[in-house]
Tab-separated table of C-alpha atoms in Angstrom:
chain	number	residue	atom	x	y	z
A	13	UNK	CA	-11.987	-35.777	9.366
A	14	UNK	CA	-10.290	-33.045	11.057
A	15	UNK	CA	-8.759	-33.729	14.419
A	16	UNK	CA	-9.502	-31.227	17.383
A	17	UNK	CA	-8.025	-31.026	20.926
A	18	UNK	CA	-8.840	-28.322	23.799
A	19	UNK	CA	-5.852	-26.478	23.503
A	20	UNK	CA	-2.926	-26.331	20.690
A	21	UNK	CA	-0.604	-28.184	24.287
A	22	UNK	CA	1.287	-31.026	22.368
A	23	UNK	CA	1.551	-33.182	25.447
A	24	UNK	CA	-2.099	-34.073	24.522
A	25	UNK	CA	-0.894	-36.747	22.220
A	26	UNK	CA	1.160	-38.646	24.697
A	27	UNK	CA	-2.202	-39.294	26.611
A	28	UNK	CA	-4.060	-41.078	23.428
A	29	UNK	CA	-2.242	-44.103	23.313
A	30	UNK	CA	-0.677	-46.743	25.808
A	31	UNK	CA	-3.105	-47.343	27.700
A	32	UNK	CA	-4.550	-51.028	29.423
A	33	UNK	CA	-7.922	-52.058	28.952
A	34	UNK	CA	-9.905	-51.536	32.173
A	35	UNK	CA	-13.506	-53.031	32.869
A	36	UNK	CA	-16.691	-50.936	32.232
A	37	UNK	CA	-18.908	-50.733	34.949
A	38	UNK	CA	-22.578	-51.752	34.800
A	39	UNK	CA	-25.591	-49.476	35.843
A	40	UNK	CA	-26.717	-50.754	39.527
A	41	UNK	CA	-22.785	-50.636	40.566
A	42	UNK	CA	-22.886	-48.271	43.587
A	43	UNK	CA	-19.928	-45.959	41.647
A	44	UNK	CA	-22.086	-44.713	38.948
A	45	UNK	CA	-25.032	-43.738	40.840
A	46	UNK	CA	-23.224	-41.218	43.365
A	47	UNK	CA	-21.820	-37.766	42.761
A	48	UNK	CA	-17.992	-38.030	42.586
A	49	UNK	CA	-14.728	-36.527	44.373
A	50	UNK	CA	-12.814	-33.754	42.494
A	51	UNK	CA	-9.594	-34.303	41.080
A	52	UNK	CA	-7.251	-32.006	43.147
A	53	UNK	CA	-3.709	-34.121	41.485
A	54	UNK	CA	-2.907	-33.688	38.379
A	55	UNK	CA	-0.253	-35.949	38.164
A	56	UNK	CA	0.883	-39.099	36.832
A	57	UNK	CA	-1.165	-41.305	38.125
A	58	UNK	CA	-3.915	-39.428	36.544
A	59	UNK	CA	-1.934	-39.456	32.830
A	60	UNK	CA	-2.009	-43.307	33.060
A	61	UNK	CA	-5.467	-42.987	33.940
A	62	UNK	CA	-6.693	-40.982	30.759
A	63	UNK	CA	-4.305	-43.448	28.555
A	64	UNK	CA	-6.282	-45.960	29.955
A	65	UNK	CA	-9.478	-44.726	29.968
A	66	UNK	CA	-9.089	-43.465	25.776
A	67	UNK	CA	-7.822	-46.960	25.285
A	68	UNK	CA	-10.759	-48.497	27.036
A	69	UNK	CA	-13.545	-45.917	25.173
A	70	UNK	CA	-11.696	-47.344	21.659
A	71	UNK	CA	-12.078	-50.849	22.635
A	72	UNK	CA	-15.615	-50.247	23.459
A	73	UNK	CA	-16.424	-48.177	20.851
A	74	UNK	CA	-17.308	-45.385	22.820
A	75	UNK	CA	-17.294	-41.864	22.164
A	76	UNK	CA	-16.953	-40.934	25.617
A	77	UNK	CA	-15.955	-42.280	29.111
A	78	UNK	CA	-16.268	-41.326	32.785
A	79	UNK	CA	-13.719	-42.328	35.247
A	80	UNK	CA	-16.875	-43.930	37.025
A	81	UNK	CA	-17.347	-46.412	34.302
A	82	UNK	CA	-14.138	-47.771	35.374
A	83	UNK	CA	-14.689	-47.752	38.884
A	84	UNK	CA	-13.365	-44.948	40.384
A	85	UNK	CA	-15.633	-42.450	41.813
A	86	UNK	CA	-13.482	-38.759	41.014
A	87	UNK	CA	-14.991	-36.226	38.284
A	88	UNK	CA	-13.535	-36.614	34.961
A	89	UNK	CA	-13.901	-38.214	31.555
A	90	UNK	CA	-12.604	-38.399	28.308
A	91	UNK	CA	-13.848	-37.836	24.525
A	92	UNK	CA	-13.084	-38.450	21.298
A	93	UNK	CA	-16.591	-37.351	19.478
A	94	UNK	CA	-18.124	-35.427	16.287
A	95	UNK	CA	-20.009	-32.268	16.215
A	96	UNK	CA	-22.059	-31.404	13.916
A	97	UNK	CA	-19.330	-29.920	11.444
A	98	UNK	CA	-17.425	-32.972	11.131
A	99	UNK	CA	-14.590	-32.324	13.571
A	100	UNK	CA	-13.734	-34.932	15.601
A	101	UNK	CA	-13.060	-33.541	19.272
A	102	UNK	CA	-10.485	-35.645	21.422
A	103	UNK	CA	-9.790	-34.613	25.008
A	104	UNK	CA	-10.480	-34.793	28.385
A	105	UNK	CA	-12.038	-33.115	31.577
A	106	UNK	CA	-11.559	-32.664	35.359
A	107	UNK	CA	-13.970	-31.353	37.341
A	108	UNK	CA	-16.897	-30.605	34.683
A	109	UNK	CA	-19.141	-28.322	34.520
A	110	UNK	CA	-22.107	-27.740	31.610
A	111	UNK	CA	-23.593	-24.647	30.694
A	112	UNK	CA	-26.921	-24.887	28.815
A	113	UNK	CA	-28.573	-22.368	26.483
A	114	UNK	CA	-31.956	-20.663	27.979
A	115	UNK	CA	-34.631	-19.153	26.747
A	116	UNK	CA	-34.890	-18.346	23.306
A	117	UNK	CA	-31.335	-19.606	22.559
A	118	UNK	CA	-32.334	-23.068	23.540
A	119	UNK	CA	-33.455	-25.874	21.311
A	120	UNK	CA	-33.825	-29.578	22.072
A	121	UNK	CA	-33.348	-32.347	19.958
A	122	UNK	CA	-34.032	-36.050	20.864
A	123	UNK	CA	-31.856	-38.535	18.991
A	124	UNK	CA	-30.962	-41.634	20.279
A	125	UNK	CA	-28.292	-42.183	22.944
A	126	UNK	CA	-26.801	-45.308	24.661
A	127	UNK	CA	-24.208	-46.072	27.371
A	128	UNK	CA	-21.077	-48.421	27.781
A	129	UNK	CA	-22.626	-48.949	31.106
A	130	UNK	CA	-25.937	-50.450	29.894
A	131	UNK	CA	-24.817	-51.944	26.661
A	132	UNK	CA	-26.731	-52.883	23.984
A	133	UNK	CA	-29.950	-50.397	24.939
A	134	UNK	CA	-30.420	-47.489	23.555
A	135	UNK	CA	-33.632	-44.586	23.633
A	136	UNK	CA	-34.341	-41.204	22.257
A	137	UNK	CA	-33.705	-38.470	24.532
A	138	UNK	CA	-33.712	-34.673	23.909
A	139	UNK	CA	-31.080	-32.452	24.779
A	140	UNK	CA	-29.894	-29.316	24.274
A	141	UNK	CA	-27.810	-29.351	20.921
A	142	UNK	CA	-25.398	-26.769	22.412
A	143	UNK	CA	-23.414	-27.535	25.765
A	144	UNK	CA	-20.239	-25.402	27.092
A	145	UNK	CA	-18.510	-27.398	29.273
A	146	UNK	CA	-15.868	-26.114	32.149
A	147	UNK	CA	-13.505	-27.879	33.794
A	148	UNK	CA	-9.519	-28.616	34.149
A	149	UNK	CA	-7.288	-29.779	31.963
A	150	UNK	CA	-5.063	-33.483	32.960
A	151	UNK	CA	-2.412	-30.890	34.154
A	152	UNK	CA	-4.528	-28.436	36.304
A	153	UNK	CA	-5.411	-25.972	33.719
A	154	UNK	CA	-8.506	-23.846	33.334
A	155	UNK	CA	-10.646	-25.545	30.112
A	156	UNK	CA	-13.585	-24.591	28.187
A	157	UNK	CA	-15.021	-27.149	25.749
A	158	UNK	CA	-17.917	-26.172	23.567
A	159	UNK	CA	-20.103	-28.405	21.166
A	160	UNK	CA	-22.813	-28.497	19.476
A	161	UNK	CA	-25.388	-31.817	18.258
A	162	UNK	CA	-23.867	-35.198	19.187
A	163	UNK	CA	-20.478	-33.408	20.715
A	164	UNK	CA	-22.857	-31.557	22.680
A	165	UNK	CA	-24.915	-34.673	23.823
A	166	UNK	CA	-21.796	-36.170	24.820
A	167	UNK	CA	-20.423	-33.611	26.994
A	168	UNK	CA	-23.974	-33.951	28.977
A	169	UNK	CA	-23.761	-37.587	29.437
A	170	UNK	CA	-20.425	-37.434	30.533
A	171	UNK	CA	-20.890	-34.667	33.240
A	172	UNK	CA	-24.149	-36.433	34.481
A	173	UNK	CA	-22.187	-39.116	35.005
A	174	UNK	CA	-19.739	-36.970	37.359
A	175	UNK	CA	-22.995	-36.266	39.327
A	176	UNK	CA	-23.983	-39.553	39.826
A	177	UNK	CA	-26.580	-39.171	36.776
A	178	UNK	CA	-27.098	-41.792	33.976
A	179	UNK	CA	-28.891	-40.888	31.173
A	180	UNK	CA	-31.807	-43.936	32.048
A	181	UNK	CA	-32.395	-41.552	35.096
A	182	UNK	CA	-33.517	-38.731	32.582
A	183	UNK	CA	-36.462	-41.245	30.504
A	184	UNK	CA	-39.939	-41.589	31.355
A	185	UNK	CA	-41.461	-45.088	33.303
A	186	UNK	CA	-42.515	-46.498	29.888
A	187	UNK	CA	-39.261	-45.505	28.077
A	188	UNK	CA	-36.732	-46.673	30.811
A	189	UNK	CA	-38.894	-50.302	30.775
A	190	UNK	CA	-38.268	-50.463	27.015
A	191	UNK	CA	-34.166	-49.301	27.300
A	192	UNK	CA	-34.125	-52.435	30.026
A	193	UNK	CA	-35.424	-55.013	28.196
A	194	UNK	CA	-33.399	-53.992	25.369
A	195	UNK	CA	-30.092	-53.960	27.237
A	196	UNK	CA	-31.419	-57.033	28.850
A	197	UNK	CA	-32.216	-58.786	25.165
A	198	UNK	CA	-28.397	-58.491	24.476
A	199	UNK	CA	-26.151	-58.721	27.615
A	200	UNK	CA	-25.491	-62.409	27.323
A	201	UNK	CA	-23.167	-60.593	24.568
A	202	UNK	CA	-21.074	-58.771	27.069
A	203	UNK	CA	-19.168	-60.246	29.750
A	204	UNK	CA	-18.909	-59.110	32.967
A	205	UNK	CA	-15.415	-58.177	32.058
A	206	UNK	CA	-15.807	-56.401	29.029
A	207	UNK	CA	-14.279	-54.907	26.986
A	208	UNK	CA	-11.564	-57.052	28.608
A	209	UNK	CA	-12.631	-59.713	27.410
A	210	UNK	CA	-14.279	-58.560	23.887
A	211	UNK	CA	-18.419	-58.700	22.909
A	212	UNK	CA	-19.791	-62.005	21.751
């Protein structure tokens, strides 16, 4: 599978790896449920953020991650996702913000999506299968990301969760009951420090 990042910058690769695992953050934790700080310093602190962030996603099989589902309440997340061509995007964002098609250019698709956040439930929910998303780079730069079907889904869950969204927030009555019980079926699987401490 062909690997993409944002921009052809090779210091991209240095922020993949080398990371420590952090803990995920649940849904109910005050951080995920308010609209975050931007990132004004792009500096290393924020590097060993990202590396820890990507290493965390891996470990948690994610495709992406917001710095809120590790606890800290500043706009940004990280990627490493498909789209619908087969390219697998890797990269990350500061200060996000998604475009979505209107009018006749927009089509919705509902496919199932989950969160690291409420592990282990997962619901349909339809989207727009196109998202451009604007933000910074991890050194300050001006960045536009565009993807289309799951890449696209992910950018959207990502930025909601900059606003203080999470994608439960979006589902009817009937269909957020069902996502709980299923999350609630199979977090005796997940410890309160994972991924830490790895699923049961």
């Amino acid at each position: 599978m062909k690997k993409h990042t944002p921009t052809d910058d090779p210091r991209w690769e240095d922020l993949f790896t080398g990371g420590s695992l952090r803990r995920v953050t649940r849904w109910g934790e005050p951080v995920l449920h308010a609209r975050t700080e931007p990132v004004t310093d792009f500096d290393t602190d924020l590097h060993d953020l990202i590396r820890d962030m990507f290493t965390t996603m891996d470990a948690a099989d994610g495709v992406g991650l917001a710095a809120t589902q590790v606890g800290l309440g500043i706009a940004l997340f990280v990627y490493v996702c498909p789209d619908d061509d087969n390219v697998m995007h890797h990269g990350a964002v500061c200060n996000p913000v998604v475009t979505l098609p209107e009018g006749r250019d927009r089509r919705l698709v509902s496919s199932e999506e989950g969160c690291l956040s409420w592990p282990g439930g997962f619901s349909p929910l339809a989207r727009p299968d196109h998202a451009t998303c604007e933000g910074q780079d991890p050194w300050g730069n001006p960045l536009t990301v565009t993807g289309t079907g799951f890449f696209a889904r992910c950018l959207q869950h990502e930025t909601d969760h900059c606003n203080g969204i999470v994608f439960g927030d979006r589902l009817s009555k009937r269909s957020r009951r069902k996502l709980d019980e299923q999350h609630e079926g199979r977090a005796h699987l997940y410890p309160d420090d994972w991924p830490i401490h790895p699923k049961g």
